[in-house]
Tab-separated table of C-alpha atoms in Angstrom:
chain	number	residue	atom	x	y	z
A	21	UNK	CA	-100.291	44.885	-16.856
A	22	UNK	CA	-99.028	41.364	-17.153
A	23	UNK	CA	-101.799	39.190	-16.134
A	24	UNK	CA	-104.073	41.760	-18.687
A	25	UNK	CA	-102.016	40.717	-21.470
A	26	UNK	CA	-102.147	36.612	-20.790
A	27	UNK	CA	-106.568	37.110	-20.520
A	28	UNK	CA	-107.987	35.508	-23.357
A	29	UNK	CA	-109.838	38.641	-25.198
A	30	UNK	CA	-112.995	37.384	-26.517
A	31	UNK	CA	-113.156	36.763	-30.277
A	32	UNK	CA	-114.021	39.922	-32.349
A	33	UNK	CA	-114.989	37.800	-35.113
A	34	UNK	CA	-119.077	37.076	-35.129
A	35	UNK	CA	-120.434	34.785	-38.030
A	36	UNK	CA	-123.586	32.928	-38.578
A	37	UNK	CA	-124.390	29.289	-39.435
A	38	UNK	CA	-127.133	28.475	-41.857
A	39	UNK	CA	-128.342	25.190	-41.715
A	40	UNK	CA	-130.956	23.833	-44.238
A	41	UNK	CA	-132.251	20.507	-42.184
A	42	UNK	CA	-133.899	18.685	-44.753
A	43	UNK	CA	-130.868	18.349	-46.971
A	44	UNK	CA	-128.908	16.795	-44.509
A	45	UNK	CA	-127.840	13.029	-44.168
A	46	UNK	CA	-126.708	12.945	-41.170
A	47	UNK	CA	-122.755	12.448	-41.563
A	48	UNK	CA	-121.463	14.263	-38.823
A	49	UNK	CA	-118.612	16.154	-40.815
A	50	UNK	CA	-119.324	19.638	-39.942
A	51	UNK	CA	-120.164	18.980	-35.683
A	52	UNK	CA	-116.594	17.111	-35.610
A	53	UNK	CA	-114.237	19.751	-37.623
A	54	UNK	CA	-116.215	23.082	-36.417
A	55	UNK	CA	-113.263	24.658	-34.792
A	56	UNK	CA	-115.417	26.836	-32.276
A	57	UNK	CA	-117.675	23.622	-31.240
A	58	UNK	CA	-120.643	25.707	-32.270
A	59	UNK	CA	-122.819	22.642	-33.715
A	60	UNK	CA	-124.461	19.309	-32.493
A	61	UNK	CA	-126.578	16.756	-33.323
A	62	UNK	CA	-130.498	17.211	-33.152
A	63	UNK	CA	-132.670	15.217	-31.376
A	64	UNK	CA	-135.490	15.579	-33.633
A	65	UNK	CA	-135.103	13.720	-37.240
A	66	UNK	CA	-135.387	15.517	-40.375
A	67	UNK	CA	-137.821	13.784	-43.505
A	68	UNK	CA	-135.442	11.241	-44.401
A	69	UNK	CA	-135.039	9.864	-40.392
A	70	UNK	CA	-131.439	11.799	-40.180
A	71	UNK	CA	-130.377	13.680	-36.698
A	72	UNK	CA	-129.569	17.048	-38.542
A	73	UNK	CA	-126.916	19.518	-36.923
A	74	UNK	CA	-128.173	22.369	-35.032
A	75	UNK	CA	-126.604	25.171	-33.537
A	76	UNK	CA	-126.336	24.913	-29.815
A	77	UNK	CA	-123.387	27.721	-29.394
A	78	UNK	CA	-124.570	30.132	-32.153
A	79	UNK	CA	-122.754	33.229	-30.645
A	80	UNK	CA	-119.046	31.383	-31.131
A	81	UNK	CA	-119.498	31.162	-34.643
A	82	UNK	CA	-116.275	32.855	-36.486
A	83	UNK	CA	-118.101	32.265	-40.254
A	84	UNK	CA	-114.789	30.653	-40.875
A	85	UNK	CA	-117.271	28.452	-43.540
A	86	UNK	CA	-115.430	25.153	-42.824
A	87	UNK	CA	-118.691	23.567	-42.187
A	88	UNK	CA	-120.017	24.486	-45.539
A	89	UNK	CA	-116.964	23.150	-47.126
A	90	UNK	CA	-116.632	19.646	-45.545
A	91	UNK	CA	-120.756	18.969	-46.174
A	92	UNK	CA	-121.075	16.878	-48.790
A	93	UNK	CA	-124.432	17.398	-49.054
A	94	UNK	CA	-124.280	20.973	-49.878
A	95	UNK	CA	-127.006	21.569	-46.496
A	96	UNK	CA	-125.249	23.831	-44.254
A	97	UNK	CA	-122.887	27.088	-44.622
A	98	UNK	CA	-121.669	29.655	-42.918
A	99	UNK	CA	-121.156	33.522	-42.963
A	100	UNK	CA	-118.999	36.350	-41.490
A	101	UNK	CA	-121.266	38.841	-40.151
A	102	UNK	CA	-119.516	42.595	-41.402
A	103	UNK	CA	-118.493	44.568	-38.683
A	104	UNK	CA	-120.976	47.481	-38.369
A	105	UNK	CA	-118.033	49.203	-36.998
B	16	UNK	CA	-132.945	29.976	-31.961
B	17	UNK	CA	-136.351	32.155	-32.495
B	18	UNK	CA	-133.249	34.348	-34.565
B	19	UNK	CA	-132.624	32.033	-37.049
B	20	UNK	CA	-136.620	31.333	-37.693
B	21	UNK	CA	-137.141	35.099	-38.149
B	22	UNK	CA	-134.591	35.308	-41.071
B	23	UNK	CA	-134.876	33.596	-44.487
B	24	UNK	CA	-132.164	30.863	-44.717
B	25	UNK	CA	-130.182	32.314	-47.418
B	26	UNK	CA	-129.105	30.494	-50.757
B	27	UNK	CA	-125.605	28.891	-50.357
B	28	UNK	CA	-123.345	30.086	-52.453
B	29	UNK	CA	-122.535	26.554	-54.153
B	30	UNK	CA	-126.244	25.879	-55.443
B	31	UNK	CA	-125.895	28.321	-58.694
B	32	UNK	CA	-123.607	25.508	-60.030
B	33	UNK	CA	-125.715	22.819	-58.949
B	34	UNK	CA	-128.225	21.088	-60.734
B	35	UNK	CA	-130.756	21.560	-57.629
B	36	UNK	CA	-133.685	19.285	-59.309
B	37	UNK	CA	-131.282	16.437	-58.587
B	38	UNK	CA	-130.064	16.925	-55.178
B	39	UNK	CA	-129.672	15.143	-52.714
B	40	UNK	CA	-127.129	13.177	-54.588
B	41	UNK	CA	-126.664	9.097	-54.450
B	42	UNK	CA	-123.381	9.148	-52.407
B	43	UNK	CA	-123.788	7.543	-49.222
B	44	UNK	CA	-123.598	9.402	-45.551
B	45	UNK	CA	-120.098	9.781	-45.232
B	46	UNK	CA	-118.945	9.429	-48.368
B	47	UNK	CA	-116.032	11.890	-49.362
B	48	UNK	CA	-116.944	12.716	-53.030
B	49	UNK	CA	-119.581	15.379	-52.210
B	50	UNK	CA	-116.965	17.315	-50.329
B	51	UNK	CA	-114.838	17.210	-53.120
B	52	UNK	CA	-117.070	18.566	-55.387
B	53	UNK	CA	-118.182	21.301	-52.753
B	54	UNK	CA	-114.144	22.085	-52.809
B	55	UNK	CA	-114.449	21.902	-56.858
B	56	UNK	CA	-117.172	24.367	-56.963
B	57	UNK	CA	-115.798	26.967	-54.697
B	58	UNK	CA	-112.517	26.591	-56.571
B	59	UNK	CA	-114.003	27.132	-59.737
B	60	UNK	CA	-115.793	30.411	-57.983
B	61	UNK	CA	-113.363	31.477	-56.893
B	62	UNK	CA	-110.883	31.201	-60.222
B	63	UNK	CA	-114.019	33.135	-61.921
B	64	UNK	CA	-114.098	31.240	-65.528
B	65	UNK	CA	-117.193	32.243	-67.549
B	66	UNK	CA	-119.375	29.360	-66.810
B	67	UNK	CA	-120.577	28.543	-70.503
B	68	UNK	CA	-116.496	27.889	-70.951
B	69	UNK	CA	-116.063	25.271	-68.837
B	70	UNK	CA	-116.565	21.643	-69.555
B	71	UNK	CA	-116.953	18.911	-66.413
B	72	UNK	CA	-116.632	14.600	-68.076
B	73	UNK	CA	-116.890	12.064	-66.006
B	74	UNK	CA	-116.591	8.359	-66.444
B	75	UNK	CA	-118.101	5.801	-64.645
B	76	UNK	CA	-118.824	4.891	-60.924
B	77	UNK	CA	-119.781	6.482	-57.725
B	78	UNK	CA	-117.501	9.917	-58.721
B	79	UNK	CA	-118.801	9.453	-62.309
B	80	UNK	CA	-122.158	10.874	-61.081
B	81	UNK	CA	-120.573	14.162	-61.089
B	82	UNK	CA	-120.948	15.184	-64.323
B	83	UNK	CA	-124.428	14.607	-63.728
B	84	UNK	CA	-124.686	17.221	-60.516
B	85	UNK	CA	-122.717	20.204	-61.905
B	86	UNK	CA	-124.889	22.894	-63.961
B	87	UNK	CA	-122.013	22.748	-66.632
B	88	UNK	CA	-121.531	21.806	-70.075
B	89	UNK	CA	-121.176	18.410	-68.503
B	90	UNK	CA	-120.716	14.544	-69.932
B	91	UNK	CA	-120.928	11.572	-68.678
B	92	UNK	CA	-118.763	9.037	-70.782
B	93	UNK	CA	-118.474	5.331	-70.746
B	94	UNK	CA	-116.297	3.662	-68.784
B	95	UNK	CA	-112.462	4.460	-68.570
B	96	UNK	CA	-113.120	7.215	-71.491
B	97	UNK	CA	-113.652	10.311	-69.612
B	98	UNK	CA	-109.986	11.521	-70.668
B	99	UNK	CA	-110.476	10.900	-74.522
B	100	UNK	CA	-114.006	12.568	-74.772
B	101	UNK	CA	-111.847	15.662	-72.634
B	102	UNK	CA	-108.908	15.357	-75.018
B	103	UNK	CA	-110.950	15.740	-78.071
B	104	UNK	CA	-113.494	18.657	-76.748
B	105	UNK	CA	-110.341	20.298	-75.865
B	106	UNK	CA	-108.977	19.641	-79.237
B	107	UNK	CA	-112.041	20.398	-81.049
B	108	UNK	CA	-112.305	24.063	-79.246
B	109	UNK	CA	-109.512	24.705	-77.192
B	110	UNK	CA	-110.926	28.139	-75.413
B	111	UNK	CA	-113.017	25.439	-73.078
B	112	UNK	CA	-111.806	24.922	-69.752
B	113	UNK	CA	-112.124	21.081	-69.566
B	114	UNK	CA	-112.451	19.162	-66.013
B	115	UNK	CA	-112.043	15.484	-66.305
B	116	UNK	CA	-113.788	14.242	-62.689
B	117	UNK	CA	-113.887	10.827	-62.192
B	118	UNK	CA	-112.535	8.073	-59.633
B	119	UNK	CA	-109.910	5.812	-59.129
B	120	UNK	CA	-111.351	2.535	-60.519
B	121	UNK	CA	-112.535	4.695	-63.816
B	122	UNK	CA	-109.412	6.782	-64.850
B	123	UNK	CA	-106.616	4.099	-63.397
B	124	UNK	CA	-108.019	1.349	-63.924
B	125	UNK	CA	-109.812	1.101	-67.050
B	126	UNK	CA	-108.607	4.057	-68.326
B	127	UNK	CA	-105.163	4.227	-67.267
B	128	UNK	CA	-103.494	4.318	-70.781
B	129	UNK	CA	-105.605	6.907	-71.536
B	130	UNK	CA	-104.519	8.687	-68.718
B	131	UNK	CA	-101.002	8.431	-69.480
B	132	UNK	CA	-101.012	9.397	-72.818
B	133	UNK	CA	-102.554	12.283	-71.945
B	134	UNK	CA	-100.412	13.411	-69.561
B	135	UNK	CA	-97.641	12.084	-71.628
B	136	UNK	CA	-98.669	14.812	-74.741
B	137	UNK	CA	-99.761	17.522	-71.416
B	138	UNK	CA	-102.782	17.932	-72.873
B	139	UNK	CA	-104.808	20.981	-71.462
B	140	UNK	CA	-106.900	19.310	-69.088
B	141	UNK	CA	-107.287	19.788	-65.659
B	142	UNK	CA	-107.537	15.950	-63.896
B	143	UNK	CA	-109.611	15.632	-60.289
B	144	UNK	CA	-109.601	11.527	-58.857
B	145	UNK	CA	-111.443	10.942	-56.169
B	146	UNK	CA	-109.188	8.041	-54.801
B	147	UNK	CA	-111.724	5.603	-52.509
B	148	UNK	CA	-109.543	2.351	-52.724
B	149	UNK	CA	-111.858	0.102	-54.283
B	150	UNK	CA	-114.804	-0.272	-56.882
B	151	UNK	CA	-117.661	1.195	-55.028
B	152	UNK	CA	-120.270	1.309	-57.053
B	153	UNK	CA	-120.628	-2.296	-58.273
B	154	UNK	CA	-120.099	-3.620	-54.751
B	155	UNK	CA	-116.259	-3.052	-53.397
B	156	UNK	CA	-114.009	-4.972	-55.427
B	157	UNK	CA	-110.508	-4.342	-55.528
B	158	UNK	CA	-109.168	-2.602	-58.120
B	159	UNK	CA	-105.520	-0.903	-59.039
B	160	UNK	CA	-105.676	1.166	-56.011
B	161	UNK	CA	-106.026	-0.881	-53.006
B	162	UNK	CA	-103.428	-0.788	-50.888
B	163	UNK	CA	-101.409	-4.140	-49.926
B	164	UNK	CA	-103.241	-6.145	-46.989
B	165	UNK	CA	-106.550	-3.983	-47.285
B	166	UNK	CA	-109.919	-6.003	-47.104
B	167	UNK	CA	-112.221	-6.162	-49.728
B	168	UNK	CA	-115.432	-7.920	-51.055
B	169	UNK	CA	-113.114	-9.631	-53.941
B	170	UNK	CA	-110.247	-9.438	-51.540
B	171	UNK	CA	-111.623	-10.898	-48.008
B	172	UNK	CA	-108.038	-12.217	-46.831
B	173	UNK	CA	-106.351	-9.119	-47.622
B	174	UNK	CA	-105.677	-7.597	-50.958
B	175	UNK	CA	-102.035	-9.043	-52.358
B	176	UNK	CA	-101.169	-6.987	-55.591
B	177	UNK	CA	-99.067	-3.722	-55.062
B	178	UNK	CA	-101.481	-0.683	-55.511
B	179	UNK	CA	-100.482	2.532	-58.320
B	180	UNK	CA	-98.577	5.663	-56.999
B	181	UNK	CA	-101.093	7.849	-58.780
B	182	UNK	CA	-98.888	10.947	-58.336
B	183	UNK	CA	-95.592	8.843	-59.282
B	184	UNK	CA	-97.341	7.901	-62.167
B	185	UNK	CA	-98.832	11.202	-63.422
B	186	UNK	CA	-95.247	12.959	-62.888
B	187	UNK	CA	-93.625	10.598	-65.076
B	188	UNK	CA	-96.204	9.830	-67.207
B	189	UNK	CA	-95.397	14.008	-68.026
B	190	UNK	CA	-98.169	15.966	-65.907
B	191	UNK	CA	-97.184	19.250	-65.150
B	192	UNK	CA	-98.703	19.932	-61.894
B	193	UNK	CA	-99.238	16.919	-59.506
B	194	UNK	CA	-101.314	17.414	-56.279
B	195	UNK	CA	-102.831	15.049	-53.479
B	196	UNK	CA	-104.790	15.634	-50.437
B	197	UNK	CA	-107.317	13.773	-48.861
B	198	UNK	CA	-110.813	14.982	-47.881
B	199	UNK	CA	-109.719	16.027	-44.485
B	200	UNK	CA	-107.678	18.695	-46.260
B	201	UNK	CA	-110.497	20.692	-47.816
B	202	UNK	CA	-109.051	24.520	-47.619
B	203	UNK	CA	-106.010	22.752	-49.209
B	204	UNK	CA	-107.705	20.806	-51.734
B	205	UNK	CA	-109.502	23.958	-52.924
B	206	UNK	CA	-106.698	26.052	-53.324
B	207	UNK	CA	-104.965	23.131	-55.423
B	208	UNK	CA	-107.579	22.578	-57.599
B	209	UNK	CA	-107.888	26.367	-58.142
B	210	UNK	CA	-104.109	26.028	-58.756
B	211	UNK	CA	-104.773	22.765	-61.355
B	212	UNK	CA	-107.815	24.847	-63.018
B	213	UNK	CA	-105.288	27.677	-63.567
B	214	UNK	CA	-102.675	26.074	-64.865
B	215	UNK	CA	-102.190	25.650	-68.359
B	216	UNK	CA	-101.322	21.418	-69.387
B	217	UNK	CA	-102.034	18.263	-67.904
B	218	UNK	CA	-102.542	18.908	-64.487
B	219	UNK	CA	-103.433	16.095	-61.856
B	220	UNK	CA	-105.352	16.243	-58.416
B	221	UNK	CA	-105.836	13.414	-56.549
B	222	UNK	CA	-108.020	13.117	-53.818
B	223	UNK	CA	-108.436	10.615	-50.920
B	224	UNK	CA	-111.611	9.681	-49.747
B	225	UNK	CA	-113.046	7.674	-47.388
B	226	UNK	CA	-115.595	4.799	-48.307
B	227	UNK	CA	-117.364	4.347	-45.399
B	228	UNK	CA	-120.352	1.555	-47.130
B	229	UNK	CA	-117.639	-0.591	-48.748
B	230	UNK	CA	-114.034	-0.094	-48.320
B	231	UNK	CA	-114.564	1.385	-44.355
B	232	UNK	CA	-116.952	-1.248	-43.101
B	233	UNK	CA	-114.266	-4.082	-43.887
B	234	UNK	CA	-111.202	-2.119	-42.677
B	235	UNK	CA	-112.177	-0.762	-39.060
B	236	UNK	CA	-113.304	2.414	-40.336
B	237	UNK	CA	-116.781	2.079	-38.971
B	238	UNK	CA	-118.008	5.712	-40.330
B	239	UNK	CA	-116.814	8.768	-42.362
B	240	UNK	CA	-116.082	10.359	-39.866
B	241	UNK	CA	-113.752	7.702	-38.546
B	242	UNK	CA	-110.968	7.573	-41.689
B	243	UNK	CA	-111.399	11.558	-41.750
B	244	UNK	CA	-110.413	11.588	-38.018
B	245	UNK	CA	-107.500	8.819	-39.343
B	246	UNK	CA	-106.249	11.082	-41.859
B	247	UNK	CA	-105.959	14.139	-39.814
B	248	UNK	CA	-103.484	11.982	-37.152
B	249	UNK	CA	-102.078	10.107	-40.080
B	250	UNK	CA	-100.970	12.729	-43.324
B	251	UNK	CA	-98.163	14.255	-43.522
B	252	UNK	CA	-97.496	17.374	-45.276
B	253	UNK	CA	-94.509	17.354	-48.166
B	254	UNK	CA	-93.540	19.636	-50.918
B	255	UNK	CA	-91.898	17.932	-53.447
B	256	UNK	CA	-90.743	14.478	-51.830
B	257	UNK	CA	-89.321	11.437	-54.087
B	258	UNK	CA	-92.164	10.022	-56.324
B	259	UNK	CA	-91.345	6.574	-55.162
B	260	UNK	CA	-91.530	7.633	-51.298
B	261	UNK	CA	-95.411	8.685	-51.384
B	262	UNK	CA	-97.015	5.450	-51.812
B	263	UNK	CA	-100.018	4.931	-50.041
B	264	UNK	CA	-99.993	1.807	-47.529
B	265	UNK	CA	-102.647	0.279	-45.364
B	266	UNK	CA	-103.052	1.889	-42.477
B	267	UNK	CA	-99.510	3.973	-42.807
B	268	UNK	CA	-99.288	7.550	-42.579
B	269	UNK	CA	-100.442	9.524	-46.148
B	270	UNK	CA	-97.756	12.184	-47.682
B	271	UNK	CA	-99.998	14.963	-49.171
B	272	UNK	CA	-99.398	18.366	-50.869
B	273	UNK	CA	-98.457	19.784	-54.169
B	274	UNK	CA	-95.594	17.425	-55.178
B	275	UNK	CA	-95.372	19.109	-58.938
B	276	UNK	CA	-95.674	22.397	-60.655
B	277	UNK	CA	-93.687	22.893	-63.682
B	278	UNK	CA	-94.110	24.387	-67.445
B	279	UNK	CA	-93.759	22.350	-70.681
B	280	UNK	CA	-95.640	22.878	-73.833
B	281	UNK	CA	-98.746	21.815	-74.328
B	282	UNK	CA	-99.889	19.299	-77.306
B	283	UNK	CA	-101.735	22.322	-79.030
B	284	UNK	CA	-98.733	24.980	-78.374
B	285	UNK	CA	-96.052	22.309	-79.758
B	286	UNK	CA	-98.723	21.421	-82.660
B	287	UNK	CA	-99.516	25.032	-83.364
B	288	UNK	CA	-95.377	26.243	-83.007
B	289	UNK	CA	-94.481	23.386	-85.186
B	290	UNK	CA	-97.107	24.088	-88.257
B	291	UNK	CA	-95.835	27.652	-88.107
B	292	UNK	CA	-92.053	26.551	-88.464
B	293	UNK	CA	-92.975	24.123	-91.525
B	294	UNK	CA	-95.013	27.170	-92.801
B	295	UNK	CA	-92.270	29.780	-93.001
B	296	UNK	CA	-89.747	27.038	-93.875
B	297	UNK	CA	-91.905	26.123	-97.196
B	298	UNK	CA	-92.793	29.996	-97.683
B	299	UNK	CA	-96.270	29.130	-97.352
C-alpha cells in the first residue's frame, strides 16, 4: 500500500498548445517557462528567418496557458482539453 | 504532429482586442512590453468592462506604441502628456474606464509632475509603466530610472545619479493602490492590473522589463530570456514593505507585489460631495 501511494500518478490534466509559426520572433519565452517542458525550438525557420517553437512533448501539455501569456508576440496559446468524463 | 495539421489553429483569445492589421508589433525579440500588454488584455477580459467604455493613452517611446495596438478608444499623446489627456477624458466623461500605458522615460521622466499631481488629486485612472531602465527608443540613454552603476549609451562608465522609487513615489505622491512586478511575474501582474482596473482612484502598476537591444546588451544580459531568468532567482515577494526599502539597484535582488491598496476620495467624488454641501448650504 505504501510504495502505491509514493508512485507518481500520471497527470489527469490533458491540454493542447496552439502555435501560429509565422507570428513568432523567435524569443524563447514560452520553451524556457513551460512548466511540463512540452516545447522546443524548430529547426526549420519561419518567413521572417526565426526558429519558431514546436511541440515536441504534445501529450504533457496541462493547458495551464503560461505560454500564451509570456509571448509577446501574441503567436502561441494554449488550451485545457474538457474532460469527456 | 499530423494532429495538429488536421485541426484549424484556433483564434487566440487576445486578438479580438488587437488591432490585427498591425501586428507583428515593433518591439524587439525579447522585449518585455508585449507580455505586458498580453497580461493587460487578459486582465481587462477577464474584469469584463464593455469595450466601447474603456479608454487606453499612451505617451511616447517604445511602450507608447501601445495605444496604437489595442482595438480601444485609444490615443497616442505627445510626450510626457499621456496622464493629462487621461485626466481630462476622465473629467470630461467620467463613466470611461481610462488606462494610461506608457513607460518609464515618458510618465517619470518627462511627465513626472504630471504624474504626481495626479495621483496627488487620485484621479480615476488606472496607471500601467513598463519600467525598462533607460530611453529605448531614441537609442538607450539614461533617464530617471537607471539604477546606480548601470551601463548605458549616455552612461558608458556607469550611470551616477540615484534612480526614482516609482512605487515610493506614487504612494506618497497619494495613489491608492501601488503594485510592481516584473515580466517574469505574469499570472501576478494580471491579477494586479485586474485589481488596478477595478479599483476606483489613482491606481499605479509598475512593471519591470527587460531591454534586451539597449539596456541588456551593455549590462551582461545578453537576451530576454537572460534578465527574465535573473528576475526569477533575484525578486522577492513583499506585501506592504517600507517605501524607502524597495528601491531597485543594479544587479540586487527586486522586492515585488502589491505594496498599496487603500480608499480615499476621488477628485470627482470630493468635487461632486463638495458642490452638493455649498448647494444645500446656499438653499440652492
Amino acid at each position: 500500500m505504501e510504495k502505491e501511494s509514493t508512485t507518481k500518478t500520471p497527470p489527469k490534466i490533458k491540454g493542447e498548445v496552439f502555435i501560429k509559426k509565422e507570428r513568432c520572433k523567435g524569443c524563447g519565452f514560452c520553451i524556457q517557462f513551460c512548466p511540463s517542458k512540452v516545447l522546443a525550438f524548430s529547426k526549420e525557420f519561419n518567413e521572417k528567418g526565426y526558429h519558431f517553437p514546436e511541440a515536441v512533448n504534445p501529450d504533457a501539455c496541462i493547458g495551464c496557458n503560461l505560454c500564451g501569456l509570456y509571448c509577446p508576440d501574441f503567436a502561441i496559446f494554449s488550451v485545457r482539453e474538457k474532460k469527456s468524463k | 504532429m499530423s494532429v495538429a495539421v488536421s485541426n484549424p489553429i484556433p483564434v487566440n483569445p487576445v486578438e479580438k482586442y488587437l488591432r490585427m492589421e498591425r501586428i507583428p508589433h515593433i518591439w524587439c525579440p525579447g522585449c518585455g512590453i508585449g507580455t505586458a500588454l498580453n497580461a493587460f488584455i487578459r486582465a481587462l477580459d477577464e474584469a469584463g468592462f464593455e469595450p466601447d467604455k474603456v479608454c487606453v493613452v499612451s505617451g511616447i517611446g517604445c511602450t507608447g506604441r501601445v495605444a496604437g495596438y489595442v482595438n480601444l478608444d485609444s490615443f497616442h499623446t505627445t510626450h510626457g502628456r499621456a496622464i493629462p489627456f487621461a485626466t481630462g477624458l476622465k473629467l470630461a466623461n467620467p463613466e470611461l474606464k481610462i488606462v494610461v500605458f506608457s513607460g518609464d522615460g515618458d510618465l517619470i521622466a518627462i511627465g513626472g509632475n504630471h504624474f504626481i499631481h495626479a495621483a496627488q488629486k487620485n484621479m480615476d485612472i488606472t496607471v500601467i509603466c513598463v519600467n525598462n531602465f533607460n530611453y529605448a527608443m531614441t537609442g538607450g540613454q539614461y533617464g530617471p530610472t537607471t539604477p546606480i552603476s548601470a551601463q548605458t549609451s549616455t552612461a558608458p562608465w556607469g550611470s551616477y545619479q540615484a534612480p526614482f522609487n516609482l512605487p515610493k513615489l506614487a504612494e506618497s505622491a497619494g495613489a491608492v493602490y501601488v503594485a510592481r512586478w516584473t515580466t517574469y511575474h505574469v499570472r501576478q501582474m494580471k491579477k494586479s492590473i485586474l485589481e488596478a482596473l477595478r479599483k476606483k482612484g489613482f491606481s499605479f502598476v509598475e512593471i519591470i522589463s527587460q531591454c534586451p537591444t539597449l539596456y541588456g546588451r551593455r549590462n551582461k544580459f545578453r537576451d530576454g530570456i537572460t534578465h527574465m531568468e535573473w528576475f526569477k532567482e533575484h525578486s522577492v515577494i513583499k506585501d506592504h514593505p517600507i517605501p524607502s526599502d524597495i528601491n531597485l539597484g543594479f544587479r540586487t535582488e527586486t522586492i515585488v507585489g502589491k505594496f498599496l491598496d487603500i480608499e480615499r476620495p476621488t477628485y470627482l467624488d470630493a468635487m461632486n460631495d463638495r458642490y452638493q454641501r455649498i448647494r444645500e448650504e446656499k438653499g440652492v
